[in-house]
PDB file of C-alpha atoms in Angstrom:
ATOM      1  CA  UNK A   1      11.872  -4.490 -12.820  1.00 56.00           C
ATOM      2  CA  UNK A   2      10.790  -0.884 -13.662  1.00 76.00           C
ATOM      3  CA  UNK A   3      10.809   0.614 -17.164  1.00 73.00           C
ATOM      4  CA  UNK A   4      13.276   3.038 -17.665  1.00 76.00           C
ATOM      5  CA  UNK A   5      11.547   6.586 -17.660  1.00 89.00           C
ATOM      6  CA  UNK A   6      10.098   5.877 -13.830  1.00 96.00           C
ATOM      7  CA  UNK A   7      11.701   6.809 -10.998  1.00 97.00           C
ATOM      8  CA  UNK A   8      11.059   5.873  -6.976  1.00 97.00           C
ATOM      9  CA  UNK A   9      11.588   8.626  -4.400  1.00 97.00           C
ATOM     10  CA  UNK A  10       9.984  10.284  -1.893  1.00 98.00           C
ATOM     11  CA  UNK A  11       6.815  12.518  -1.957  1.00 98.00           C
ATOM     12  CA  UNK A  12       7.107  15.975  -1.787  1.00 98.00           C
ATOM     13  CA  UNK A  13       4.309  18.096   0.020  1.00 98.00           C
ATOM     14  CA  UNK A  14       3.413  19.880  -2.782  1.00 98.00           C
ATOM     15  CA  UNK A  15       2.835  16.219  -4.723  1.00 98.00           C
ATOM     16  CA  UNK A  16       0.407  15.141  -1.128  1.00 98.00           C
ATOM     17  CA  UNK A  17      -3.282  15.971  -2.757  1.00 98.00           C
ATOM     18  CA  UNK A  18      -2.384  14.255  -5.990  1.00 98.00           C
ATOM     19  CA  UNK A  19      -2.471  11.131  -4.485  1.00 98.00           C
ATOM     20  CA  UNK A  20      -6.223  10.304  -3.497  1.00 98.00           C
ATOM     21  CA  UNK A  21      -7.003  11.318  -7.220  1.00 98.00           C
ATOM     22  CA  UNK A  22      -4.539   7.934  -7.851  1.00 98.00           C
ATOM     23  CA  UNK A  23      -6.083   6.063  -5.341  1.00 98.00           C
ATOM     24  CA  UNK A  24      -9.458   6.830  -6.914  1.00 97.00           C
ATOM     25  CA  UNK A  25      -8.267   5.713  -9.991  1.00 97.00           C
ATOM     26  CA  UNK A  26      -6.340   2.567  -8.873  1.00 97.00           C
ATOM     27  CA  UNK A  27      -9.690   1.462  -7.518  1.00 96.00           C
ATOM     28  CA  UNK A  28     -11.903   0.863 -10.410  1.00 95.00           C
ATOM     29  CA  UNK A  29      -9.597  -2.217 -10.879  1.00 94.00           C
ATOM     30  CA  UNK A  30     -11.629  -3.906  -8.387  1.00 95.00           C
ATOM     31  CA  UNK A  31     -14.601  -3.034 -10.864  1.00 95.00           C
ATOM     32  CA  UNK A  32     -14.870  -6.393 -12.357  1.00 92.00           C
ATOM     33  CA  UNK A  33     -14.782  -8.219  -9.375  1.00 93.00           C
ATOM     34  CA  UNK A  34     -17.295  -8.704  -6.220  1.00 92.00           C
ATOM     35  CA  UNK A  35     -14.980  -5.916  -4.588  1.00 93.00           C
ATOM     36  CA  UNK A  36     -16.406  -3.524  -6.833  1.00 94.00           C
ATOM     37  CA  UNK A  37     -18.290  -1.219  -3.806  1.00 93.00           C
ATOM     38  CA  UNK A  38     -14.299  -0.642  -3.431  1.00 93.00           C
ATOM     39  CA  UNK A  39     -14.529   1.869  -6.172  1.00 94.00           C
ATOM     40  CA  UNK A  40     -16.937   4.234  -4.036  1.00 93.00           C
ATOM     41  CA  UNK A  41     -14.302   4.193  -1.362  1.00 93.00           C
ATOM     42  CA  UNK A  42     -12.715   7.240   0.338  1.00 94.00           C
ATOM     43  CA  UNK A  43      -9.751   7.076  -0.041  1.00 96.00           C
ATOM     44  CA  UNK A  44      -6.809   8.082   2.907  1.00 97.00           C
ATOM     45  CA  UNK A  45      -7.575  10.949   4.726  1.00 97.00           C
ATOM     46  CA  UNK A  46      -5.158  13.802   3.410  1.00 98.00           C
ATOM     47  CA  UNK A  47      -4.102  14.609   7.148  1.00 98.00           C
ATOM     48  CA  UNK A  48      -3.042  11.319   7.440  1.00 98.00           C
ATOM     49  CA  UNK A  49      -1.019  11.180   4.722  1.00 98.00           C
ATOM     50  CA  UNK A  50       0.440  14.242   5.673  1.00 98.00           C
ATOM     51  CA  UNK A  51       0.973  12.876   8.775  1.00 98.00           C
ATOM     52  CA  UNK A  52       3.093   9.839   7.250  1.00 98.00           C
ATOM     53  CA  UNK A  53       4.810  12.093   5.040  1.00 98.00           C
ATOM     54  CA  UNK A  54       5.769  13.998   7.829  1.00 98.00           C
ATOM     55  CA  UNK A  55       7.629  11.010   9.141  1.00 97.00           C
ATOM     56  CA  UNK A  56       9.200  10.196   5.905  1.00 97.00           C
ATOM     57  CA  UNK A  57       7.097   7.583   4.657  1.00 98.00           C
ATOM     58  CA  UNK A  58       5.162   8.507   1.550  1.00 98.00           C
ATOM     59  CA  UNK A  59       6.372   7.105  -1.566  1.00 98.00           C
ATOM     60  CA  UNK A  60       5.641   8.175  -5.763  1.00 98.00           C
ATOM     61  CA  UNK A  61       6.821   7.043  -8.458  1.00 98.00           C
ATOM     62  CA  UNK A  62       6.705   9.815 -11.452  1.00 98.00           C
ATOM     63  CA  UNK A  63       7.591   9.233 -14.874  1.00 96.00           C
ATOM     64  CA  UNK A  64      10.527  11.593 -16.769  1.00 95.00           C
ATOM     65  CA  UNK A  65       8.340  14.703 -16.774  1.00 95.00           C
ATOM     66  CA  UNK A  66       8.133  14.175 -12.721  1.00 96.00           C
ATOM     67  CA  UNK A  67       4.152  13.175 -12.808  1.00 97.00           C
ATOM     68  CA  UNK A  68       3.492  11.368 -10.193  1.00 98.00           C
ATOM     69  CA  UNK A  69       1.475   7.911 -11.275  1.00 98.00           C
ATOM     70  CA  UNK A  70       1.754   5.736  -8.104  1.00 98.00           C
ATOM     71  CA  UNK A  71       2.606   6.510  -4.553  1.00 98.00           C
ATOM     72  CA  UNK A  72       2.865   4.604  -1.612  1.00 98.00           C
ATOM     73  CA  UNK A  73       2.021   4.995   2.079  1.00 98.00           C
ATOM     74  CA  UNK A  74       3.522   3.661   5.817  1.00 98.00           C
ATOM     75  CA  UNK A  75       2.769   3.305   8.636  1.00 98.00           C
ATOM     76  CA  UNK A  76       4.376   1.135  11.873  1.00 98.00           C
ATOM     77  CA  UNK A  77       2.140  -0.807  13.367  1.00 98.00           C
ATOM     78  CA  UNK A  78       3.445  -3.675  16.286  1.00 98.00           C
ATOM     79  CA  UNK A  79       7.060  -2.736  15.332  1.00 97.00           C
ATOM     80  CA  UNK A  80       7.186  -3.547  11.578  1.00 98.00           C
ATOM     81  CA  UNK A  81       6.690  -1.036   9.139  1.00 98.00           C
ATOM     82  CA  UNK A  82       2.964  -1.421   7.501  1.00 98.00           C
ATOM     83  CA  UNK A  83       2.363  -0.971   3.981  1.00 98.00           C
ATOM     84  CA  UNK A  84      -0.751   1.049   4.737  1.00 98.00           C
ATOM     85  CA  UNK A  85      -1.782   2.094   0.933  1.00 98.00           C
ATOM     86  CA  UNK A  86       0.047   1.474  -2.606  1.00 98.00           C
ATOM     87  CA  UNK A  87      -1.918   2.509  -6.000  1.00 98.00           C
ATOM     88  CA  UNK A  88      -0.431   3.119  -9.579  1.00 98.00           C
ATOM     89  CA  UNK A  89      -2.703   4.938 -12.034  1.00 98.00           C
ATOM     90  CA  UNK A  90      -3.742   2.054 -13.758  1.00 97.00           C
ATOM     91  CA  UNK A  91      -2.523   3.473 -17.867  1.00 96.00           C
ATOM     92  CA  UNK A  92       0.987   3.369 -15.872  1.00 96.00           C
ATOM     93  CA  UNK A  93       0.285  -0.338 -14.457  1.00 94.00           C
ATOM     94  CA  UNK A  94       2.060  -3.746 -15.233  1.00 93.00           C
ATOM     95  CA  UNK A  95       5.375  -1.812 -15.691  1.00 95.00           C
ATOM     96  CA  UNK A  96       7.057  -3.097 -12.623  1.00 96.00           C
ATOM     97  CA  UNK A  97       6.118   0.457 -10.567  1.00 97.00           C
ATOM     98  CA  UNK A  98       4.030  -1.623  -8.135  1.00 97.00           C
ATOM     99  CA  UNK A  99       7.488  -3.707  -7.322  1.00 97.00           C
ATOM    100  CA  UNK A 100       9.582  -0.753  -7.307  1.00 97.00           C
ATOM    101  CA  UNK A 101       7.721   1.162  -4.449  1.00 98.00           C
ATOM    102  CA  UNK A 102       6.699  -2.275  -2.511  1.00 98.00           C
ATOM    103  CA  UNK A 103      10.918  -2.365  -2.631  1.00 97.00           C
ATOM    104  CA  UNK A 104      11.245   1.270  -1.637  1.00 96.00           C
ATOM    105  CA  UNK A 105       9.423   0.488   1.355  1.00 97.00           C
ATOM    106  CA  UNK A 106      11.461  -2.509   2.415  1.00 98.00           C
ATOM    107  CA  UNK A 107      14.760  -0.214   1.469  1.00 97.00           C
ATOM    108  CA  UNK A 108      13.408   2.301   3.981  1.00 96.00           C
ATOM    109  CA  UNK A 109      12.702  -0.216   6.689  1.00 98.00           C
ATOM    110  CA  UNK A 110      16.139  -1.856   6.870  1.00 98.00           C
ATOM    111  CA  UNK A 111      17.331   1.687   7.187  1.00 96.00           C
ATOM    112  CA  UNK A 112      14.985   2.661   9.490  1.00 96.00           C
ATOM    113  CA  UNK A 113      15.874  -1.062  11.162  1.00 97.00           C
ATOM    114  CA  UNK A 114      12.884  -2.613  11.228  1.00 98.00           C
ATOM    115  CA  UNK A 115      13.148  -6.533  10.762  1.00 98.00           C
ATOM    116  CA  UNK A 116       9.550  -6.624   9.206  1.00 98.00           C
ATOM    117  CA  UNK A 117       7.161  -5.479   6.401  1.00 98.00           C
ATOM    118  CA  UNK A 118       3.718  -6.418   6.610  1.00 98.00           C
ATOM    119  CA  UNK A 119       0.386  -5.432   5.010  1.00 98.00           C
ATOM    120  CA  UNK A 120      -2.915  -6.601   4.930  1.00 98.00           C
ATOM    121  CA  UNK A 121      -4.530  -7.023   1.498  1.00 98.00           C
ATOM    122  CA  UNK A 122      -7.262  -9.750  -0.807  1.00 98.00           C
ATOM    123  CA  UNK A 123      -5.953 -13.463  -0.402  1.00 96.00           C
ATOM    124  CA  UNK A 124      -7.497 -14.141  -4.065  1.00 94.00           C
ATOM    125  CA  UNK A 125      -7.145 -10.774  -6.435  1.00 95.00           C
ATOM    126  CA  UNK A 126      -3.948 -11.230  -9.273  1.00 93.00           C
ATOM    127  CA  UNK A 127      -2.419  -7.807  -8.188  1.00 93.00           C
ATOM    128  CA  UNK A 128      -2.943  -8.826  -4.529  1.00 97.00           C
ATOM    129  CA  UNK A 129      -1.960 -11.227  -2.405  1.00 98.00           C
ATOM    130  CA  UNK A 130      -0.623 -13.349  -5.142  1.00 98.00           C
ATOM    131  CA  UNK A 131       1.722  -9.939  -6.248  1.00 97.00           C
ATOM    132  CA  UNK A 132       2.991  -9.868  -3.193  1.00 98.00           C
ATOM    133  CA  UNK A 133       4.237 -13.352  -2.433  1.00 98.00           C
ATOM    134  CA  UNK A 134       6.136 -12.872  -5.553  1.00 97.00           C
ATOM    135  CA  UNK A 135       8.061 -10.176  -3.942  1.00 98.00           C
ATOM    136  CA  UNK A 136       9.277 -12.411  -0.927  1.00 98.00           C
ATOM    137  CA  UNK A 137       5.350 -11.733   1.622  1.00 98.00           C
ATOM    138  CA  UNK A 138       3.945 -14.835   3.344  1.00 98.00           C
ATOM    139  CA  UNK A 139       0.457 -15.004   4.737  1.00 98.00           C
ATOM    140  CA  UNK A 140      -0.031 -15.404   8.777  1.00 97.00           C
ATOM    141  CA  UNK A 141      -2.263 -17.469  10.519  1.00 94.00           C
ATOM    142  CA  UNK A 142      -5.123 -15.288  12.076  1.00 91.00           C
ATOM    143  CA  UNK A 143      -4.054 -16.974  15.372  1.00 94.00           C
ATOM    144  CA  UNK A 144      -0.629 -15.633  15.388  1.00 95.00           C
ATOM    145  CA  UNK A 145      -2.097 -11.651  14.593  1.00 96.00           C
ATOM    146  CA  UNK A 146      -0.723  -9.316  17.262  1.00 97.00           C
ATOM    147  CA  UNK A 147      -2.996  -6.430  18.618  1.00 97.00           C
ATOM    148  CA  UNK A 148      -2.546  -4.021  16.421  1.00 98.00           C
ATOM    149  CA  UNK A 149      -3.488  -6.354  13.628  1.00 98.00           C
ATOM    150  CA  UNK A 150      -6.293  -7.253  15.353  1.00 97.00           C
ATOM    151  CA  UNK A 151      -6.739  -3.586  15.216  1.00 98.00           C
ATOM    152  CA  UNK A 152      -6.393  -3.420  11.917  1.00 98.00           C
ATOM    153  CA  UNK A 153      -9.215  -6.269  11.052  1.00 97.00           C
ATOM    154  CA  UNK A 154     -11.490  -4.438  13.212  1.00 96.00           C
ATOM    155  CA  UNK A 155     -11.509  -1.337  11.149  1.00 96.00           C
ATOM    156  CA  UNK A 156     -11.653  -4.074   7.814  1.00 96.00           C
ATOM    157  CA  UNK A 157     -14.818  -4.979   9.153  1.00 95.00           C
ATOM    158  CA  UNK A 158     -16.390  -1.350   9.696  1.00 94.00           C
ATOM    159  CA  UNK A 159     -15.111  -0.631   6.425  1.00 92.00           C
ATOM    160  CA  UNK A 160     -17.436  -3.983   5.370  1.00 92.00           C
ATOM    161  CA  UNK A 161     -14.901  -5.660   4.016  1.00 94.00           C
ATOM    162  CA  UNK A 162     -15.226  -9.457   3.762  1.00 94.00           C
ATOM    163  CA  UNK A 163     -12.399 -10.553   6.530  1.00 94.00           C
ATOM    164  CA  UNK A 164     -12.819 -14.306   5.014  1.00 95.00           C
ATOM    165  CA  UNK A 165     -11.190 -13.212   1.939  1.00 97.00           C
ATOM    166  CA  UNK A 166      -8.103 -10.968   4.014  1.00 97.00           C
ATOM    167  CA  UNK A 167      -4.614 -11.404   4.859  1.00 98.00           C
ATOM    168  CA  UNK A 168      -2.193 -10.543   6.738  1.00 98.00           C
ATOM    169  CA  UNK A 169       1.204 -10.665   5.182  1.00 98.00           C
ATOM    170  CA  UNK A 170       5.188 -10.467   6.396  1.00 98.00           C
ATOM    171  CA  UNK A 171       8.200 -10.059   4.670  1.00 98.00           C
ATOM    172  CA  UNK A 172      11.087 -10.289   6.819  1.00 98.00           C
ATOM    173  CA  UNK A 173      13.945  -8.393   5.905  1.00 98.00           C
TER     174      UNK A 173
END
């Protein structure tokens, strides 16, 4: 549930280069665990997100004096809509923001009519995969990963991040 004073709606362009600032921030979570070279990541490309925002799916959440603190990021990817990116300042997290825009997403993808929301994300960090099966995700078997998920783990790796400790997540709608 979100606190009363945030709201969920879509980015406008103005709001676009506010967002890797969030992302920036959002990563020094990962500070305290062996993820931290996470925090020296770049984070999305800005044409990209432009690009996604184009096609309506770019995400904030602001609080009452419209800041944005959190934003989230799709993408389709082997006809289910990919939760490419989601951060929330972290002085804004644990309010129920994460939930709210993860719900957004799947909002926009039944209207959109995909059957599917999938991501890729840690199998063992709190605000990972374990957030995410409590919002309805379950983990599939690398065996069963379509091509542009294999895709997907292939950039992972060039990234250098530990595939071992990866998933792949649905939640059908």
């Amino acid at each position: 549930m979100i606190e009363s004073g945030y709201q969920i709606r879509s980015a406008r362009i103005e709001e676009l280069p506010l967002l890797a600032p969030i992302e920036r921030a959002a990563a020094v979570l990962f500070l305290d665990t062996r993820y931290a070279f996470l925090v020296n990541a770049e984070p999305l490309p800005l044409d990209f997100v432009q690009q996604q925002f184009r096609l309506g799916l770019v995400w904030v959440a602001v609080d009452l004096h419209q800041t944005v603190v959190g934003h989230a990021i799709a993408r389709e990817v082997d006809e289910t809509l990919y939760l490419q990116q989601i951060d929330v300042a972290p002085e804004h997290g644990r309010k129920g923001i994460g939930s709210a825009l993860v719900n957004a997403i799947c909002d926009r993808a039944t209207h959109l009519g995909y059957r599917i929301v999938s991501l890729s994300t840690f199998r063992d960090i709190p605000w990972n995969a374990p957030f995410y099966a409590k919002l309805g995700f379950c983990p599939v078997s690398e065996a069963e990963l379509t091509t542009g998920f294999q895709q997907i783990r292939f950039k992972e790796v060039e990234a250098g991040l530990p595939i071992s400790d990866r998933v792949i997540m649905y939640r059908v709608l």
